[in-house]
Short mmCIF file of C-alpha atoms and ligand atoms in Angstrom, two decimals:
data_model
loop_
_atom_site.label_atom_id
_atom_site.label_comp_id
_atom_site.label_asym_id
_atom_site.label_seq_id
_atom_site.Cartn_x
_atom_site.Cartn_y
_atom_site.Cartn_z
CA MET A 37 2.73 -23.19 30.22
CA PRO A 38 5.21 -22.91 27.48
CA VAL A 39 5.27 -26.18 25.98
CA ASN A 40 1.21 -25.28 24.93
CA GLN A 41 2.43 -21.91 23.88
CA GLU A 42 4.86 -23.66 21.92
CA LYS A 43 2.84 -26.24 20.68
CA SER A 44 -0.21 -23.69 19.81
CA ALA A 45 2.31 -21.28 17.96
CA LYS A 46 3.24 -23.70 15.36
CA VAL A 47 -0.64 -24.89 14.89
CA LEU A 48 -0.65 -21.14 14.03
CA LEU A 49 2.17 -20.64 11.81
CA LYS A 50 0.78 -24.38 9.89
CA MET A 51 -2.28 -21.95 9.66
CA TRP A 52 -0.37 -19.26 7.97
CA ARG A 53 0.76 -20.69 5.64
CA PRO A 54 -2.18 -20.59 2.83
CA PHE A 55 -2.76 -16.93 4.11
CA LEU A 56 1.44 -16.41 3.43
CA LEU A 57 0.43 -16.96 -0.28
CA PHE A 58 -2.77 -15.14 -0.17
CA LEU A 59 -0.08 -12.02 1.20
CA LEU A 60 2.10 -12.71 -1.37
CA VAL A 61 -0.61 -12.98 -4.67
CA THR A 62 -2.65 -9.30 -3.13
CA PHE A 63 0.46 -7.70 -2.34
CA VAL A 64 1.97 -8.29 -5.98
CA ALA A 65 -1.24 -7.41 -6.81
CA ALA A 66 -0.73 -4.08 -4.10
CA GLN A 67 2.50 -3.10 -6.43
CA VAL A 68 0.40 -3.69 -9.60
CA HIS A 69 -1.61 -1.00 -8.24
CA ILE A 70 0.76 1.36 -6.75
CA LYS A 71 2.22 0.92 -10.43
CA VAL A 72 -0.90 2.41 -12.04
CA ALA A 73 -2.74 5.11 -8.84
CA ALA A 74 0.84 6.64 -7.96
CA PRO A 75 1.31 9.77 -10.10
CA GLU A 76 4.27 11.21 -10.87
CA ASN A 77 4.51 14.15 -8.71
CA PHE A 78 4.59 13.06 -5.29
CA ASP A 79 6.35 15.96 -3.68
CA ASP A 80 5.04 16.55 0.13
CA ASP A 81 4.25 13.66 2.42
CA ASP A 82 1.53 14.18 4.22
CA GLU A 83 -1.31 11.15 4.70
CA GLU A 84 -3.77 12.21 3.04
CA THR A 85 -4.64 11.34 -0.58
CA ASP A 86 -6.74 14.08 -2.04
CA SER A 87 -3.87 15.97 -4.26
CA VAL A 88 -3.81 12.47 -6.15
CA PRO A 89 -4.76 13.81 -9.56
CA VAL A 90 -7.09 11.16 -12.05
CA GLN A 91 -7.34 11.28 -15.08
CA VAL A 92 -10.75 11.12 -15.50
CA VAL A 93 -11.83 9.87 -18.75
CA PRO A 94 -14.26 12.51 -21.09
CA LEU A 95 -17.72 11.87 -22.02
CA GLN A 96 -18.51 12.21 -25.70
CA ARG A 97 -17.08 12.39 -29.34
CA ASN A 98 -14.85 14.78 -30.81
CA GLU A 99 -12.42 13.64 -28.23
CA ARG A 100 -9.97 16.27 -29.19
CA THR A 101 -11.84 19.14 -29.22
CA ASN A 102 -13.83 18.84 -25.67
CA PRO A 103 -12.23 20.40 -23.29
CA CYS A 104 -12.39 17.83 -21.11
CA TYR A 105 -10.04 16.16 -23.44
CA LEU A 106 -6.90 17.63 -21.28
CA LYS A 107 -8.27 18.54 -17.81
CA ARG A 108 -7.21 16.69 -15.01
CA CYS A 109 -9.75 16.50 -12.12
CA GLY A 110 -8.60 15.04 -8.40
CA ARG A 111 -9.47 12.31 -6.57
CA GLY A 112 -13.29 11.44 -6.20
CA GLU A 113 -13.89 14.10 -9.36
CA GLU A 114 -15.41 14.02 -12.83
CA CYS A 115 -14.68 16.93 -15.92
CA ILE A 116 -18.52 17.99 -17.19
CA LEU A 117 -18.89 21.04 -19.48
CA ASP A 118 -20.19 24.59 -17.95
CA GLU A 119 -22.82 26.37 -19.72
CA ASN A 120 -20.12 28.23 -21.47
CA ILE A 121 -18.51 25.03 -22.39
CA ASN A 122 -15.57 25.22 -20.43
CA ALA A 123 -14.23 22.49 -18.69
CA LYS A 124 -15.29 22.46 -14.65
CA CYS A 125 -14.24 19.73 -12.31
CA VAL A 126 -17.16 18.66 -10.02
CA CYS A 127 -17.44 16.23 -7.25
CA ILE A 128 -18.71 12.17 -9.40
CA ARG A 129 -21.77 12.94 -9.79
CA GLU A 130 -22.98 9.27 -9.62
CA CYS A 131 -20.97 6.22 -8.70
CA GLU A 132 -21.81 2.90 -10.47
CA ASP A 133 -23.39 0.43 -8.44
CA GLU A 134 -21.08 -1.75 -6.78
CA LEU A 135 -23.08 -5.45 -5.67
CA ASP A 136 -19.76 -7.35 -5.49
CA GLU A 137 -18.50 -7.13 -1.64
CA ARG A 138 -14.61 -7.35 -2.92
CA PHE A 139 -14.83 -3.90 -3.90
CA ARG A 140 -15.19 -2.87 -0.28
CA VAL A 141 -13.15 -0.03 1.50
CA CYS A 142 -13.10 0.57 4.86
CA SER A 143 -12.83 4.20 5.91
CA VAL A 144 -9.93 5.58 9.00
CA ARG A 145 -13.60 5.54 10.37
CA ASN A 146 -14.35 2.26 10.16
CA GLU A 147 -17.39 2.75 8.18
CA THR A 148 -17.70 0.90 5.20
CA PHE A 149 -18.52 2.36 1.31
CA ALA A 150 -19.95 0.22 -1.04
CA SER A 151 -16.40 0.82 -3.21
CA GLU A 152 -13.50 3.47 -3.60
CA CYS A 153 -15.42 5.23 -5.60
CA HIS A 154 -18.18 6.47 -3.17
CA LEU A 155 -15.69 6.67 -0.57
CA ASP A 156 -14.06 9.59 -2.60
CA ARG A 157 -17.18 11.25 -4.01
CA ALA A 158 -18.22 11.25 0.06
CA LYS A 159 -15.13 13.16 0.35
CA CYS A 160 -15.27 15.35 -2.69
CA LEU A 161 -18.66 16.16 -1.96
CA CYS A 162 -18.16 17.12 1.94
CA LYS A 163 -14.97 19.16 0.81
CA ASN A 164 -17.25 20.98 -1.07
CA GLY A 165 -19.47 22.16 1.34
CA ASP A 166 -22.19 20.00 -0.06
CA HIS A 167 -25.43 19.44 1.13
CA GLU A 168 -25.16 15.74 0.13
CA CYS A 169 -22.55 15.80 3.13
CA LYS A 170 -22.94 13.48 5.55
CA HIS A 171 -20.16 14.02 7.39
CA SER A 172 -18.59 16.29 9.91
CA SER A 173 -15.01 16.54 8.22
CA PRO A 174 -13.81 14.71 5.68
CA LYS A 175 -10.64 13.98 7.26
CA LYS A 176 -12.58 11.00 8.80
CA LEU A 177 -13.27 9.61 5.20
CA ARG A 178 -9.60 8.45 4.40
CA LEU A 179 -9.02 5.03 2.71
CA ASP A 180 -8.06 2.77 5.92
CA TYR A 181 -8.37 -1.33 4.38
CA TYR A 182 -9.62 -2.42 0.76
CA GLY A 183 -12.60 -4.93 2.18
CA ALA A 184 -15.80 -4.22 4.28
CA CYS A 185 -14.81 -2.89 7.88
CA LYS A 186 -14.51 -5.81 10.36
CA GLU A 187 -13.32 -6.54 13.49
CA MET A 188 -9.86 -5.99 14.25
CA THR A 189 -8.24 -8.82 16.82
CA SER A 190 -5.00 -7.02 18.21
CA CYS A 191 -1.92 -8.43 17.61
CA GLU A 192 0.06 -10.25 20.66
CA ASP A 193 2.57 -9.46 22.04
CA TRP A 194 4.23 -13.02 20.74
CA GLU A 195 3.17 -12.76 17.58
CA LEU A 196 4.19 -9.55 17.11
CA LYS A 197 8.00 -11.17 18.36
CA GLN A 198 7.44 -13.76 15.32
CA PHE A 199 6.56 -11.24 12.86
CA PRO A 200 10.17 -10.18 11.32
CA GLY A 201 10.80 -13.34 10.72
CA ARG A 202 7.49 -13.87 8.88
CA MET A 203 8.16 -10.39 7.22
CA ARG A 204 11.87 -12.09 5.74
CA ASP A 205 10.82 -14.93 4.73
CA TRP A 206 7.85 -13.29 3.09
CA THR A 207 10.08 -10.25 0.79
CA PHE A 208 12.33 -13.70 -0.34
CA VAL A 209 8.81 -15.23 -1.45
CA VAL A 210 7.32 -12.40 -3.17
CA MET A 211 11.01 -11.32 -4.43
CA LYS A 212 10.98 -14.77 -5.94
CA GLU A 213 7.17 -14.95 -7.17
CA MET A 214 8.71 -11.48 -9.17
CA ALA A 215 11.38 -13.18 -10.51
CA ARG A 216 9.03 -16.38 -11.88
CA ARG A 217 7.28 -13.29 -13.29
CA ASN A 218 10.18 -11.27 -15.01
CA GLU A 219 9.32 -8.54 -13.05
CA LEU A 220 12.75 -8.91 -10.72
CA GLY A 221 14.68 -7.42 -13.94
CA ASP A 222 18.34 -6.33 -13.00
CA TYR A 223 17.84 -7.96 -8.78
CA LEU A 224 18.09 -11.48 -10.20
CA GLU A 225 21.45 -11.46 -8.60
CA LEU A 226 19.78 -10.21 -5.15
CA LEU A 227 17.93 -13.29 -5.57
CA ARG A 228 20.08 -15.83 -5.64
CA THR A 229 22.62 -13.90 -2.60
CA ALA A 230 19.16 -13.69 -0.59
CA ASN A 231 18.88 -17.24 -1.10
CA ALA A 232 22.30 -18.00 0.02
CA ASP A 233 21.56 -16.30 3.60
CA ASP A 234 19.15 -17.76 5.98
CA HIS A 235 17.72 -14.10 7.49
CA HIS A 236 17.41 -13.47 3.67
CA THR A 237 19.32 -10.02 4.26
CA ASP A 238 19.18 -8.86 0.47
CA ALA A 239 15.62 -9.57 0.33
CA VAL A 240 15.04 -7.71 2.94
CA ILE A 241 17.09 -4.77 1.25
CA TRP A 242 15.08 -4.97 -2.29
CA LYS A 243 12.42 -4.96 -0.65
CA PHE A 244 12.66 -1.59 1.30
CA CYS A 245 14.52 -0.26 -1.99
CA ASN A 246 10.87 -1.31 -3.52
CA LEU A 247 9.24 0.78 -0.91
CA ASP A 248 11.05 3.87 -1.64
CA VAL A 249 10.19 5.13 -4.88
CA ARG A 250 8.55 8.37 -4.30
CA PRO A 251 11.25 9.92 -4.18
CA GLN A 252 13.80 7.29 -4.25
CA ASP A 253 15.22 9.27 -0.67
CA ARG A 254 16.43 6.09 1.44
CA HIS A 255 13.20 7.27 3.31
CA VAL A 256 10.00 4.87 3.08
CA SER A 257 6.83 7.26 3.66
CA ARG A 258 3.91 6.84 5.25
CA ARG A 259 2.63 7.44 1.88
CA GLU A 260 4.48 5.55 0.16
CA LEU A 261 3.13 2.86 2.65
CA LEU A 262 -0.25 3.78 2.13
CA MET A 263 -0.85 1.15 -0.32
CA VAL A 264 0.57 -1.22 0.69
CA ILE A 265 -0.95 -0.69 4.10
CA ALA A 266 -4.60 -0.58 3.00
CA THR A 267 -4.53 -4.51 1.24
CA ILE A 268 -2.35 -6.03 3.33
CA LYS A 269 -4.18 -4.50 7.19
CA PRO A 270 -7.07 -6.47 6.80
CA LEU A 271 -5.65 -9.70 6.40
CA GLU A 272 -2.17 -9.60 8.77
CA HIS A 273 -3.16 -7.38 12.14
CA CYS A 274 -0.02 -6.96 13.03
CA LEU A 275 1.42 -5.33 9.95
CA VAL A 276 0.84 -2.08 11.74
CA PRO A 277 2.20 -1.92 14.96
CA PHE A 278 5.20 -3.79 13.28
CA LEU A 279 5.13 -1.10 10.59
CA ASN A 280 5.17 1.26 13.86
CA LYS A 281 7.69 0.04 15.55
CA CYS A 282 9.95 0.34 12.93
CA ASP A 283 9.57 4.08 12.37
CA ASP A 284 11.77 4.11 15.97
CA ASN A 285 11.42 8.06 15.80
CA SER A 286 7.89 8.35 14.86
CA ASP A 287 8.75 11.05 12.65
CA HIS A 288 6.30 9.00 9.96
CA THR A 289 9.00 7.33 7.99
CA ILE A 290 11.41 4.96 7.64
CA THR A 291 14.83 4.74 7.04
CA LEU A 292 16.70 1.70 5.90
CA ASP A 293 18.58 1.81 9.56
CA GLU A 294 14.84 1.33 10.72
CA TRP A 295 13.91 -0.95 8.59
CA GLY A 296 16.76 -3.09 8.97
CA THR A 297 16.83 -2.74 12.45
CA CYS A 298 13.00 -3.77 13.03
CA LEU A 299 13.38 -6.38 10.63
CA GLU A 300 17.05 -7.67 12.57
CA LEU A 301 19.02 -7.66 10.08
CA ASP A 302 23.34 -6.81 10.83
CA GLN A 303 23.41 -3.12 10.60
CA GLY A 304 26.71 -3.75 9.05
CA HIS A 305 25.93 -4.02 4.80
CA LEU A 306 22.22 -1.94 4.59
CA ALA A 307 23.04 1.06 3.15
CA ASP A 308 25.84 0.10 0.42
CA LYS A 309 23.64 -2.21 -0.92
CA CYS A 310 19.99 -0.18 -0.98
CA GLU A 311 22.62 2.42 -3.26
CA ALA A 312 23.98 -0.15 -5.33
CA ILE A 313 20.09 -1.26 -5.98
CA HIS A 314 19.60 2.35 -6.49
CA ASN A 315 22.62 2.38 -8.96
CA ARG A 316 21.36 -0.54 -10.74
CA ALA A 317 18.01 0.63 -11.54
CA LYS A 318 18.63 3.63 -12.33
CA ARG A 319 21.27 2.36 -14.93
CA THR A 320 18.26 0.72 -16.64
C1 NAG B 484 -15.83 -1.94 12.84
O1 NAG B 484 -16.99 -2.23 12.15
C2 NAG B 484 -16.68 -3.78 12.22
C3 NAG B 484 -18.12 -4.05 11.34
O2 NAG B 484 -19.39 -3.61 11.31
C4 NAG B 484 -17.29 -3.69 13.49
O3 NAG B 484 -17.32 -5.57 14.00
C5 NAG B 484 -15.97 -3.42 14.41
O4 NAG B 484 -16.14 -3.61 15.60
C6 NAG B 484 -15.77 -2.39 14.44
N1 NAG B 484 -14.58 -2.59 15.48
C7 NAG B 484 -14.28 -0.52 15.58
C8 NAG B 484 -13.40 -0.29 16.50
O5 NAG B 484 -15.42 0.18 15.81
#
């Protein structure tokens, strides 16, 4: 019955409210995470994260003379000195025992690891054909989301229908939160216009431009979304179906037009505003 359906939708919306706030906080946290984790030179768009260079802090005194000082190792690796005192990257020998459940991560094969370090290490071992490797392929050892693996309920059609509206409201809330923290910079003006508009169009555009960072090419790649997905997916079961829907032509990137369409915005001004944001961002 439609009346019942409407009622239960309202109840669900109420339940979502605190949870939305939670999302917001994790999202802002995820952005910080992106700043820290993302390397300068993202050049390929594939979904793998292995090529991400990670600065490994070397081990000994006399740091500057230690050959490991300048050595950069990949994800899941650390630098050691070989017998000729040359710097050498090897798989992390031991990850810290992580008892705190909040550090757990879930791989794309629904396997829980104690921490991201444990997952990266396992992947490194398998890539190098180490006998300690317990998996048939390193591909199975990709991060899916933060937190222990859990049962993911499917996103119902009616939830997916509501999602664009929630996402628009949510980007607006995130924007306000960033402003409150003085992290919005030159985008304050857009916050003002977003405020004056029921659809929060400019907040949605800001979010797109904000996601499209490496490179800033008006295409949001899977890679650019990885961290956001890893953080939010376990809390929001409609996120991935929604993003898949946004990628209308399934080319693994979302254009501003696609973004605007799936968030149900008027196409008219989209491109122009994003360019303005980019230019303004460059000037600062
Ligand atoms: C993934 O693992 C969790 C926890 O072990 C389990 O509850 C869930 O059903 C699994 N999901 C799939 C798709 O196998």
